[in-house]
Amino acid sequence: SDEWPIEAAKRGLLNLKTTVEALPYFISEKNVALFTKHNVFSETEVYSRYEILLENYSKTINIEALTMIEMVKKDILPAVSSYIKELSKTANSAKALCPDVDCEYEIAMVSKLSTLTSCMYKKMNVLDETLLNAKDYTDALDLANFFCKSVFSAMQELRAVADEIETLVGEKYWPYPTYGQLLFNV
């Protein structure tokens, strides 16, 4: 709820929104002292786990981003193109049969889907280029911050376009189960 951050601040509690924000607290002096005092971890083990958690975060986001790019390239873009082609054929066939027929729906959908497809393609390329910049980071925390701020935000932008396209593409063309199918048919 909206009240929680205010209440947390009153209580002196942290409001950490990401794993990357939270992980540095794992190696704070008081937490390292707590782990070592109770023989949960040695100091070396605490720092080692911290590094492993950061690496796992970065690797997981990297895998998810690469998977997203592959899904868009190999499945979603071809599916949308097929749907646009079908809509175009339908409009052309209707116009050939009856030149006075209004194909406003088909034309509007082709236009909207073409615009969204172009946007999706650009955002996919931005995500791909952003991933290439990961090689510039050697520090685990810096790399995790890069994945959190740059890669994950590029993924969210691409996802927003894909979600909008999903609502417009005919079910028989969409390559994945729709939200409705997942909710009611699984």
XYZ file of N, CA, C and O in Angstrom:
744
model
N 0.841 -1.184 0.000
C 0.000 0.000 0.000
C 0.883 1.244 0.000
O 2.083 1.177 0.297
N 0.276 2.352 -0.303
C 1.018 3.609 -0.343
C 1.458 4.068 1.045
O 2.404 4.843 1.170
N 0.764 3.574 2.058
C 1.102 3.992 3.420
C 2.363 3.309 3.941
O 3.009 3.812 4.849
N 2.675 2.136 3.393
C 3.788 1.366 3.944
C 5.123 2.101 3.910
O 5.823 2.134 4.926
N 5.537 2.725 2.815
C 6.831 3.426 2.839
C 6.889 4.528 3.899
O 7.927 4.730 4.528
N 5.778 5.199 4.115
C 5.736 6.258 5.130
C 5.888 5.645 6.521
O 6.662 6.123 7.346
N 5.146 4.564 6.766
C 5.222 3.872 8.059
C 6.613 3.290 8.276
O 7.158 3.356 9.383
N 7.194 2.712 7.244
C 8.537 2.131 7.352
C 9.554 3.219 7.721
O 10.424 2.992 8.566
N 9.422 4.376 7.087
C 10.334 5.476 7.395
C 10.190 5.927 8.842
O 11.182 6.197 9.520
N 8.945 5.983 9.338
C 8.713 6.356 10.742
C 9.391 5.385 11.688
O 9.898 5.773 12.739
N 9.384 4.114 11.327
C 9.972 3.070 12.179
C 11.476 2.924 11.982
O 12.114 2.117 12.645
N 12.021 3.660 11.038
C 13.449 3.553 10.765
C 13.808 2.322 9.949
O 14.969 1.899 9.943
N 12.821 1.760 9.249
C 13.067 0.578 8.434
C 13.485 0.984 7.026
O 13.078 2.029 6.522
N 14.279 0.144 6.409
C 14.709 0.398 5.038
C 13.581 0.065 4.069
O 12.762 -0.808 4.344
N 13.567 0.740 2.962
C 12.604 0.446 1.904
C 13.404 0.109 0.647
O 13.519 0.907 -0.268
N 13.969 -1.086 0.642
C 14.814 -1.527 -0.461
C 13.944 -2.181 -1.523
O 13.201 -3.106 -1.237
N 14.062 -1.695 -2.749
C 13.147 -2.134 -3.795
C 13.731 -3.204 -4.705
O 13.008 -3.834 -5.456
N 15.035 -3.401 -4.669
C 15.655 -4.391 -5.537
C 16.649 -5.237 -4.760
O 17.140 -4.836 -3.697
N 16.955 -6.370 -5.319
C 17.972 -7.249 -4.746
C 19.303 -6.522 -4.659
O 20.010 -6.625 -3.654
N 19.622 -5.780 -5.698
C 20.910 -5.085 -5.749
C 21.011 -4.027 -4.648
O 22.081 -3.809 -4.090
N 19.911 -3.394 -4.317
C 19.917 -2.432 -3.204
C 20.111 -3.141 -1.874
O 20.739 -2.607 -0.960
N 19.551 -4.350 -1.754
C 19.570 -5.070 -0.479
C 20.892 -5.776 -0.207
O 21.315 -5.867 0.954
N 21.530 -6.296 -1.223
C 22.706 -7.140 -1.008
C 23.865 -6.472 -0.265
O 24.512 -7.133 0.548
N 24.164 -5.197 -0.477
C 25.254 -4.599 0.296
C 25.025 -4.650 1.819
O 25.990 -4.677 2.593
N 23.778 -4.715 2.232
C 23.503 -4.816 3.669
C 23.889 -6.189 4.213
O 24.107 -6.349 5.413
N 23.987 -7.173 3.354
C 24.408 -8.523 3.738
C 25.817 -8.492 4.319
O 26.135 -9.247 5.234
N 26.655 -7.592 3.794
C 28.040 -7.513 4.260
C 28.285 -6.292 5.148
O 29.430 -5.909 5.367
N 27.210 -5.713 5.671
C 27.413 -4.599 6.603
C 28.099 -5.137 7.861
O 28.002 -6.321 8.200
N 28.788 -4.274 8.542
C 29.594 -4.679 9.696
C 28.775 -5.428 10.742
O 29.190 -6.472 11.244
N 27.580 -4.924 11.044
C 26.773 -5.572 12.085
C 26.265 -6.939 11.637
O 26.147 -7.857 12.444
N 25.982 -7.105 10.354
C 25.517 -8.410 9.869
C 26.642 -9.426 9.804
O 26.447 -10.596 10.138
N 27.816 -8.992 9.383
C 28.971 -9.893 9.385
C 29.259 -10.330 10.819
O 29.502 -11.521 11.086
N 29.191 -9.397 11.765
C 29.418 -9.732 13.178
C 28.382 -10.739 13.677
O 28.710 -11.675 14.410
N 27.127 -10.555 13.276
C 26.064 -11.476 13.681
C 26.315 -12.882 13.134
O 26.227 -13.869 13.870
N 26.636 -12.985 11.853
C 26.889 -14.296 11.239
C 28.087 -14.992 11.882
O 28.051 -16.200 12.131
N 29.141 -14.240 12.147
C 30.340 -14.866 12.721
C 30.150 -15.197 14.202
O 30.612 -16.241 14.654
N 29.455 -14.344 14.918
C 29.225 -14.580 16.347
C 28.471 -15.889 16.580
O 28.769 -16.641 17.513
N 27.499 -16.173 15.731
C 26.676 -17.377 15.900
C 27.167 -18.546 15.039
O 26.460 -19.538 14.881
N 28.362 -18.409 14.515
C 28.985 -19.466 13.704
C 28.111 -19.914 12.529
O 28.111 -21.088 12.170
N 27.372 -18.979 11.955
C 26.588 -19.286 10.760
C 27.534 -19.298 9.559
O 27.544 -20.254 8.786
N 28.324 -18.242 9.431
C 29.340 -18.129 8.384
C 30.574 -17.498 8.986
O 30.485 -16.704 9.931
N 31.711 -17.804 8.383
C 32.911 -17.044 8.712
C 32.847 -15.742 7.922
O 32.029 -15.598 7.004
N 33.711 -14.808 8.248
C 33.710 -13.543 7.519
C 33.985 -13.779 6.034
O 33.341 -13.174 5.166
N 34.902 -14.666 5.738
C 35.216 -14.995 4.347
C 33.996 -15.574 3.636
O 33.714 -15.237 2.479
N 33.262 -16.423 4.322
C 32.068 -17.037 3.735
C 30.981 -15.990 3.460
O 30.275 -16.063 2.447
N 30.840 -15.032 4.347
C 29.841 -13.976 4.142
C 30.165 -13.205 2.864
O 29.289 -13.003 2.016
N 31.420 -12.798 2.721
C 31.807 -12.043 1.526
C 31.720 -12.900 0.265
O 31.334 -12.421 -0.799
N 32.047 -14.168 0.407
C 31.941 -15.080 -0.732
C 30.488 -15.230 -1.169
O 30.174 -15.167 -2.369
N 29.591 -15.415 -0.223
C 28.164 -15.538 -0.553
C 27.632 -14.246 -1.174
O 26.811 -14.282 -2.090
N 28.088 -13.133 -0.668
C 27.703 -11.840 -1.226
C 28.078 -11.772 -2.712
O 27.254 -11.416 -3.561
N 29.322 -12.127 -3.018
C 29.778 -12.124 -4.413
C 28.963 -13.104 -5.262
O 28.585 -12.793 -6.391
N 28.682 -14.279 -4.719
C 27.905 -15.287 -5.445
C 26.494 -14.784 -5.714
O 25.961 -14.946 -6.821
N 25.874 -14.151 -4.725
C 24.528 -13.615 -4.909
C 24.501 -12.526 -5.981
O 23.578 -12.466 -6.809
N 25.507 -11.667 -5.985
C 25.587 -10.633 -7.014
C 25.771 -11.256 -8.398
O 25.108 -10.859 -9.358
N 26.676 -12.234 -8.484
C 26.896 -12.911 -9.769
C 25.639 -13.613 -10.254
O 25.297 -13.553 -11.437
N 24.952 -14.299 -9.345
C 23.711 -14.997 -9.724
C 22.660 -14.018 -10.217
O 21.943 -14.307 -11.176
N 22.556 -12.875 -9.563
C 21.601 -11.856 -9.992
C 21.913 -11.433 -11.425
O 21.039 -11.436 -12.299
N 23.158 -11.074 -11.674
C 23.556 -10.603 -13.000
C 23.353 -11.682 -14.057
O 22.834 -11.411 -15.144
N 23.739 -12.903 -13.742
C 23.590 -14.001 -14.699
C 22.119 -14.284 -14.991
O 21.750 -14.547 -16.137
N 21.286 -14.234 -13.970
C 19.865 -14.494 -14.166
C 19.229 -13.437 -15.062
O 18.499 -13.770 -16.004
N 19.504 -12.167 -14.793
C 18.953 -11.094 -15.629
C 19.497 -11.214 -17.051
O 18.757 -11.029 -18.029
N 20.767 -11.564 -17.193
C 21.355 -11.741 -18.521
C 20.635 -12.851 -19.289
O 20.273 -12.667 -20.456
N 20.412 -13.981 -18.652
C 19.718 -15.104 -19.298
C 18.298 -14.704 -19.671
O 17.817 -15.006 -20.772
N 17.606 -14.018 -18.769
C 16.242 -13.589 -19.055
C 16.201 -12.602 -20.224
O 15.306 -12.667 -21.070
N 17.162 -11.700 -20.286
C 17.206 -10.726 -21.382
C 17.493 -11.424 -22.713
O 16.851 -11.122 -23.729
N 18.433 -12.351 -22.714
C 18.732 -13.088 -23.940
C 17.537 -13.920 -24.388
O 17.246 -14.007 -25.588
N 16.832 -14.509 -23.430
C 15.630 -15.282 -23.747
C 14.554 -14.379 -24.329
O 13.881 -14.729 -25.301
N 14.409 -13.202 -23.750
C 13.416 -12.246 -24.241
C 13.717 -11.844 -25.681
O 12.818 -11.809 -26.528
N 14.971 -11.563 -25.965
C 15.367 -11.191 -27.323
C 15.049 -12.333 -28.289
O 14.509 -12.109 -29.374
N 15.377 -13.543 -27.890
C 15.111 -14.701 -28.750
C 13.613 -14.894 -28.986
O 13.185 -15.172 -30.113
N 12.812 -14.737 -27.945
C 11.363 -14.878 -28.094
C 10.800 -13.840 -29.063
O 9.953 -14.144 -29.899
N 11.278 -12.614 -28.930
C 10.790 -11.545 -29.803
C 11.224 -11.803 -31.244
O 10.409 -11.725 -32.167
N 12.503 -12.130 -31.447
C 13.036 -12.347 -32.795
C 12.406 -13.543 -33.495
O 12.030 -13.459 -34.659
N 12.336 -14.651 -32.784
C 11.956 -15.903 -33.436
C 10.469 -16.219 -33.376
O 9.997 -17.026 -34.177
N 9.756 -15.629 -32.430
C 8.354 -15.989 -32.255
C 7.394 -14.817 -32.439
O 6.466 -14.890 -33.240
N 7.594 -13.755 -31.684
C 6.601 -12.683 -31.658
C 6.602 -11.860 -32.946
O 5.544 -11.669 -33.552
N 7.763 -11.391 -33.379
C 7.798 -10.585 -34.604
C 7.273 -11.368 -35.818
O 6.451 -10.826 -36.574
N 7.682 -12.618 -36.020
C 7.106 -13.368 -37.149
C 5.594 -13.574 -37.012
O 4.865 -13.516 -38.008
N 5.101 -13.780 -35.791
C 3.666 -13.968 -35.586
C 2.893 -12.704 -35.926
O 1.848 -12.757 -36.586
N 3.401 -11.568 -35.491
C 2.728 -10.299 -35.782
C 2.761 -10.020 -37.284
O 1.767 -9.578 -37.861
N 3.878 -10.315 -37.909
C 3.968 -10.122 -39.370
C 2.947 -10.990 -40.099
O 2.309 -10.539 -41.056
N 2.773 -12.220 -39.642
C 1.775 -13.107 -40.258
C 0.370 -12.560 -40.075
O -0.458 -12.619 -40.992
N 0.096 -12.026 -38.904
C -1.228 -11.462 -38.641
C -1.468 -10.218 -39.491
O -2.548 -10.042 -40.059
N -0.450 -9.374 -39.612
C -0.563 -8.184 -40.463
C -0.811 -8.616 -41.908
O -1.650 -8.032 -42.611
N -0.104 -9.623 -42.356
C -0.291 -10.137 -43.722
C -1.721 -10.624 -43.922
O -2.349 -10.331 -44.953
N -2.262 -11.345 -42.933
C -3.635 -11.853 -43.034
C -4.646 -10.714 -43.072
O -5.593 -10.740 -43.861
N -4.438 -9.705 -42.223
C -5.331 -8.547 -42.232
C -5.271 -7.822 -43.575
O -6.302 -7.390 -44.114
N -4.077 -7.687 -44.113
C -3.902 -7.019 -45.406
C -4.586 -7.796 -46.521
O -5.258 -7.203 -47.385
N -4.421 -9.115 -46.514
C -5.089 -9.961 -47.514
C -6.603 -9.828 -47.413
O -7.296 -9.738 -48.426
N -7.110 -9.815 -46.184
C -8.549 -9.695 -45.972
C -9.066 -8.374 -46.538
O -10.090 -8.345 -47.239
N -8.366 -7.285 -46.240
C -8.785 -5.971 -46.741
C -8.710 -5.930 -48.262
O -9.649 -5.446 -48.923
N -7.632 -6.438 -48.829
C -7.487 -6.435 -50.296
C -8.551 -7.300 -50.962
O -9.100 -6.915 -52.001
N -8.853 -8.441 -50.389
C -9.887 -9.324 -50.942
C -11.254 -8.652 -50.883
O -12.042 -8.733 -51.841
N -11.549 -8.019 -49.771
C -12.838 -7.335 -49.622
C -12.954 -6.188 -50.628
O -14.004 -6.002 -51.260
N -11.890 -5.433 -50.800
C -11.897 -4.315 -51.755
C -12.023 -4.827 -53.191
O -12.679 -4.204 -54.025
N -11.399 -5.962 -53.490
C -11.481 -6.536 -54.836
C -12.899 -7.011 -55.135
O -13.401 -6.852 -56.254
N -13.540 -7.574 -54.142
C -14.900 -8.076 -54.310
C -15.909 -6.942 -54.385
O -16.814 -6.946 -55.201
N -15.720 -5.976 -53.504
C -16.659 -4.863 -53.426
C -15.863 -3.582 -53.154
O -15.547 -3.287 -51.998
N -15.527 -2.817 -54.195
C -14.662 -1.642 -54.037
C -15.171 -0.595 -53.037
O -14.378 0.161 -52.479
N -16.468 -0.579 -52.778
C -17.011 0.420 -51.866
C -16.955 -0.005 -50.399
O -17.300 0.780 -49.519
N -16.535 -1.233 -50.137
C -16.537 -1.730 -48.768
C -15.535 -0.944 -47.910
O -14.471 -0.539 -48.372
N -15.919 -0.722 -46.671
C -15.074 0.005 -45.722
C -14.213 -0.999 -44.957
O -14.733 -1.838 -44.230
N -12.926 -0.919 -45.115
C -11.995 -1.821 -44.414
C -11.263 -1.065 -43.308
O -10.073 -1.281 -43.065
N -11.975 -0.200 -42.641
C -11.369 0.650 -41.621
C -10.682 -0.157 -40.522
O -9.583 0.173 -40.101
N -11.341 -1.218 -40.050
C -10.768 -2.044 -38.987
C -9.428 -2.628 -39.418
O -8.418 -2.498 -38.712
N -9.417 -3.285 -40.586
C -8.199 -3.935 -41.049
C -7.070 -2.924 -41.250
O -5.925 -3.143 -40.850
N -7.414 -1.802 -41.867
C -6.410 -0.772 -42.138
C -5.869 -0.194 -40.831
O -4.660 -0.031 -40.661
N -6.759 0.091 -39.897
C -6.331 0.635 -38.604
C -5.451 -0.365 -37.856
O -4.437 0.012 -37.259
N -5.835 -1.647 -37.885
C -5.043 -2.664 -37.186
C -3.675 -2.852 -37.839
O -2.664 -2.975 -37.137
N -3.636 -2.870 -39.161
C -2.352 -2.995 -39.855
C -1.455 -1.818 -39.493
O -0.270 -1.984 -39.187
N -2.021 -0.626 -39.491
C -1.250 0.564 -39.153
C -0.739 0.513 -37.715
O 0.446 0.739 -37.457
N -1.640 0.205 -36.787
C -1.254 0.171 -35.372
C -0.231 -0.927 -35.107
O 0.771 -0.708 -34.428
N -0.486 -2.123 -35.639
C 0.445 -3.230 -35.412
C 1.797 -2.973 -36.073
O 2.840 -3.337 -35.512
N 1.795 -2.333 -37.221
C 3.060 -2.011 -37.889
C 3.873 -1.029 -37.051
O 5.087 -1.182 -36.891
N 3.196 -0.036 -36.502
C 3.869 0.933 -35.637
C 4.424 0.254 -34.389
O 5.581 0.469 -34.012
N 3.611 -0.563 -33.758
C 4.054 -1.261 -32.550
C 5.179 -2.260 -32.849
O 6.111 -2.418 -32.052
N 5.097 -2.918 -33.993
C 6.140 -3.871 -34.372
C 7.470 -3.155 -34.578
O 8.515 -3.636 -34.147
N 7.408 -2.004 -35.227
C 8.616 -1.208 -35.414
C 9.193 -0.786 -34.066
O 10.403 -0.866 -33.839
N 8.328 -0.364 -33.171
C 8.752 0.026 -31.823
C 9.375 -1.161 -31.096
O 10.422 -1.036 -30.458
N 8.744 -2.327 -31.209
C 9.256 -3.529 -30.552
C 10.636 -3.887 -31.100
O 11.546 -4.220 -30.330
N 10.779 -3.816 -32.393
C 12.048 -4.138 -33.029
C 13.155 -3.204 -32.512
O 14.261 -3.644 -32.182
N 12.843 -1.909 -32.419
C 13.828 -0.935 -31.927
C 14.181 -1.209 -30.470
O 15.351 -1.164 -30.082
N 13.180 -1.487 -29.644
C 13.430 -1.746 -28.224
C 14.206 -3.052 -28.028
O 15.029 -3.162 -27.124
N 13.964 -4.032 -28.892
C 14.723 -5.283 -28.834
C 16.197 -4.999 -29.150
O 17.096 -5.511 -28.478
N 16.430 -4.161 -30.147
C 17.810 -3.810 -30.499
C 18.491 -3.011 -29.392
O 19.684 -3.201 -29.129
N 17.738 -2.139 -28.734
C 18.295 -1.389 -27.603
C 18.703 -2.356 -26.490
O 19.801 -2.237 -25.918
N 17.847 -3.313 -26.194
C 18.167 -4.304 -25.170
C 19.410 -5.099 -25.565
O 20.310 -5.308 -24.750
N 19.480 -5.502 -26.805
C 20.631 -6.260 -27.307
C 21.918 -5.440 -27.162
O 22.941 -5.940 -26.681
N 21.871 -4.176 -27.550
C 23.038 -3.293 -27.440
C 23.406 -3.049 -25.978
O 24.588 -2.988 -25.629
N 22.393 -2.909 -25.132
C 22.650 -2.689 -23.708
C 23.383 -3.879 -23.113
O 24.317 -3.709 -22.330
N 22.964 -5.071 -23.484
C 23.632 -6.281 -22.981
C 25.114 -6.307 -23.348
O 25.937 -6.798 -22.568
N 25.435 -5.803 -24.509
C 26.837 -5.785 -24.936
C 27.698 -4.919 -24.020
O 28.900 -5.161 -23.876
N 27.090 -3.924 -23.385
C 27.833 -3.029 -22.492
C 28.188 -3.684 -21.161
O 28.978 -3.132 -20.400
N 27.627 -4.831 -20.875
C 27.915 -5.515 -19.611
C 29.387 -5.895 -19.495
O 29.929 -5.955 -18.392
N 30.036 -6.099 -20.622
C 31.445 -6.486 -20.608
C 32.348 -5.386 -20.040
O 33.486 -5.649 -19.670
N 31.835 -4.170 -19.949
C 32.618 -3.045 -19.439
C 32.765 -3.048 -17.923
O 33.511 -2.242 -17.377
N 32.054 -3.942 -17.240
C 32.055 -3.953 -15.779
C 32.832 -5.150 -15.247
O 32.618 -6.279 -15.680
N 33.714 -4.881 -14.287
C 34.473 -5.967 -13.664
C 34.056 -6.187 -12.215
O 34.135 -7.298 -11.719
N 33.606 -5.139 -11.551
C 33.153 -5.250 -10.167
C 31.755 -5.869 -10.131
O 30.863 -5.456 -10.892
N 31.553 -6.850 -9.258
C 30.277 -7.579 -9.199
C 29.111 -6.660 -8.851
O 28.028 -6.783 -9.431
N 29.301 -5.734 -7.917
C 28.216 -4.817 -7.544
C 27.902 -3.847 -8.682
O 26.735 -3.590 -8.977
N 28.923 -3.331 -9.331
C 28.705 -2.433 -10.471
C 27.962 -3.152 -11.590
O 27.059 -2.588 -12.211
N 28.359 -4.397 -11.852
C 27.692 -5.180 -12.891
C 26.229 -5.429 -12.527
O 25.332 -5.270 -13.358
N 25.977 -5.806 -11.279
C 24.597 -6.041 -10.839
C 23.772 -4.764 -10.933
O 22.612 -4.798 -11.360
N 24.358 -3.636 -10.568
C 23.661 -2.351 -10.700
C 23.361 -2.039 -12.161
O 22.283 -1.543 -12.485
N 24.296 -2.343 -13.042
C 24.076 -2.149 -14.474
C 22.900 -3.001 -14.945
O 22.023 -2.517 -15.650
N 22.880 -4.276 -14.549
C 21.779 -5.146 -14.957
C 20.458 -4.666 -14.363
O 19.422 -4.699 -15.031
N 20.493 -4.195 -13.136
C 19.278 -3.728 -12.473
C 18.728 -2.458 -13.129
O 17.534 -2.372 -13.416
N 19.594 -1.505 -13.360
C 19.133 -0.203 -13.842
C 18.993 -0.145 -15.366
O 17.996 0.356 -15.884
N 19.964 -0.660 -16.084
C 19.960 -0.514 -17.543
C 19.265 -1.671 -18.252
O 18.353 -1.456 -19.047
N 19.705 -2.891 -17.962
C 19.164 -4.043 -18.684
C 17.710 -4.295 -18.289
O 16.839 -4.444 -19.146
N 17.443 -4.319 -16.997
C 16.082 -4.618 -16.552
C 15.093 -3.553 -17.024
O 13.979 -3.869 -17.432
N 15.508 -2.295 -17.026
C 14.589 -1.246 -17.503
C 14.355 -1.379 -19.009
O 13.236 -1.164 -19.486
N 15.382 -1.757 -19.773
C 15.190 -1.998 -21.208
C 14.256 -3.191 -21.433
O 13.428 -3.177 -22.352
N 14.363 -4.189 -20.574
C 13.461 -5.343 -20.661
C 12.023 -4.923 -20.384
O 11.089 -5.382 -21.055
N 11.819 -4.060 -19.401
C 10.472 -3.602 -19.069
C 9.850 -2.820 -20.221
O 8.658 -2.964 -20.498
N 10.659 -2.001 -20.886
C 10.144 -1.240 -22.026
C 9.737 -2.169 -23.166
O 8.685 -1.982 -23.779
N 10.558 -3.168 -23.438
C 10.234 -4.131 -24.482
C 8.997 -4.928 -24.105
O 8.109 -5.165 -24.928
N 8.903 -5.308 -22.852
C 7.750 -6.079 -22.374
C 6.457 -5.288 -22.524
O 5.413 -5.840 -22.884
N 6.502 -3.993 -22.255
C 5.299 -3.159 -22.366
C 4.756 -3.176 -23.794
O 3.542 -3.289 -23.999
N 5.636 -3.100 -24.771
C 5.199 -3.122 -26.171
C 4.646 -4.505 -26.517
O 3.597 -4.629 -27.162
N 5.336 -5.549 -26.075
C 4.866 -6.919 -26.349
C 3.493 -7.157 -25.736
O 2.633 -7.789 -26.354
N 3.280 -6.648 -24.531
C 1.981 -6.816 -23.879
C 0.873 -6.113 -24.662
O -0.235 -6.634 -24.782
N 1.170 -4.936 -25.187
C 0.164 -4.220 -25.971
C -0.135 -4.958 -27.275
O -1.291 -5.103 -27.672
N 0.906 -5.442 -27.910
C 0.723 -6.196 -29.157
C -0.102 -7.450 -28.900
O -0.971 -7.800 -29.694
N 0.158 -8.115 -27.789
C -0.570 -9.346 -27.472
C -2.073 -9.123 -27.438
O -2.848 -9.984 -27.843
N -2.498 -7.960 -26.983
C -3.936 -7.677 -26.898
C -4.565 -7.457 -28.273
O -5.784 -7.496 -28.396
N -3.743 -7.241 -29.286
C -4.255 -6.924 -30.616
C -4.168 -8.083 -31.609
O -4.946 -8.145 -32.549
N -3.234 -8.964 -31.404
C -2.998 -10.051 -32.363
C -4.010 -11.168 -32.133
O -4.302 -11.533 -30.995
N -4.516 -11.715 -33.230
C -5.459 -12.817 -33.145
C -4.859 -14.004 -32.394
O -3.676 -14.308 -32.536
N -5.698 -14.657 -31.615
C -5.245 -15.749 -30.757
C -4.541 -16.858 -31.537
O -3.560 -17.430 -31.080
N -5.026 -17.155 -32.715
C -4.434 -18.247 -33.493
C -3.026 -17.894 -33.979
O -2.240 -18.772 -34.298
N -2.688 -16.619 -33.988
C -1.365 -16.190 -34.436
C -0.376 -16.036 -33.286
O 0.819 -16.131 -33.497
N -0.888 -15.770 -32.101
C 0.011 -15.498 -30.974
C 0.741 -16.784 -30.587
O 0.121 -17.809 -30.350
N 2.075 -16.741 -30.488
C 2.851 -17.969 -30.305
C 2.854 -18.545 -28.884
O 3.381 -19.638 -28.673
N 2.295 -17.838 -27.946
C 2.311 -18.283 -26.546
C 0.895 -18.273 -25.988
O 0.032 -17.570 -26.512
N 0.678 -19.018 -24.915
C -0.641 -18.944 -24.285
C -0.927 -17.508 -23.834
O -0.038 -16.824 -23.337
N -2.152 -17.067 -24.026
C -2.527 -15.725 -23.590
C -2.744 -15.729 -22.084
O -2.844 -16.789 -21.451
N -2.883 -14.559 -21.498
C -3.128 -14.473 -20.055
C -4.428 -15.201 -19.713
O -4.509 -15.919 -18.722
N -5.442 -15.015 -20.550
C -6.719 -15.685 -20.309
C -6.585 -17.182 -20.336
O -7.159 -17.893 -19.501
N -5.836 -17.708 -21.288
C -5.613 -19.152 -21.365
C -4.881 -19.655 -20.126
O -5.193 -20.711 -19.591
N -3.894 -18.908 -19.687
C -3.141 -19.322 -18.499
C -4.021 -19.304 -17.255
O -3.921 -20.177 -16.398
N -4.890 -18.314 -17.165
C -5.746 -18.186 -15.988
C -6.856 -19.233 -15.950
O -7.180 -19.771 -14.886
N -7.459 -19.523 -17.101
C -8.673 -20.335 -17.095
C -8.544 -21.710 -17.719
O -9.451 -22.521 -17.591
N -7.440 -21.990 -18.398
C -7.335 -23.270 -19.088
C -6.226 -24.183 -18.586
O -5.997 -25.240 -19.134
N -5.468 -23.730 -17.630
C -4.359 -24.551 -17.146
C -4.788 -25.340 -15.927
O -5.462 -24.926 -15.074
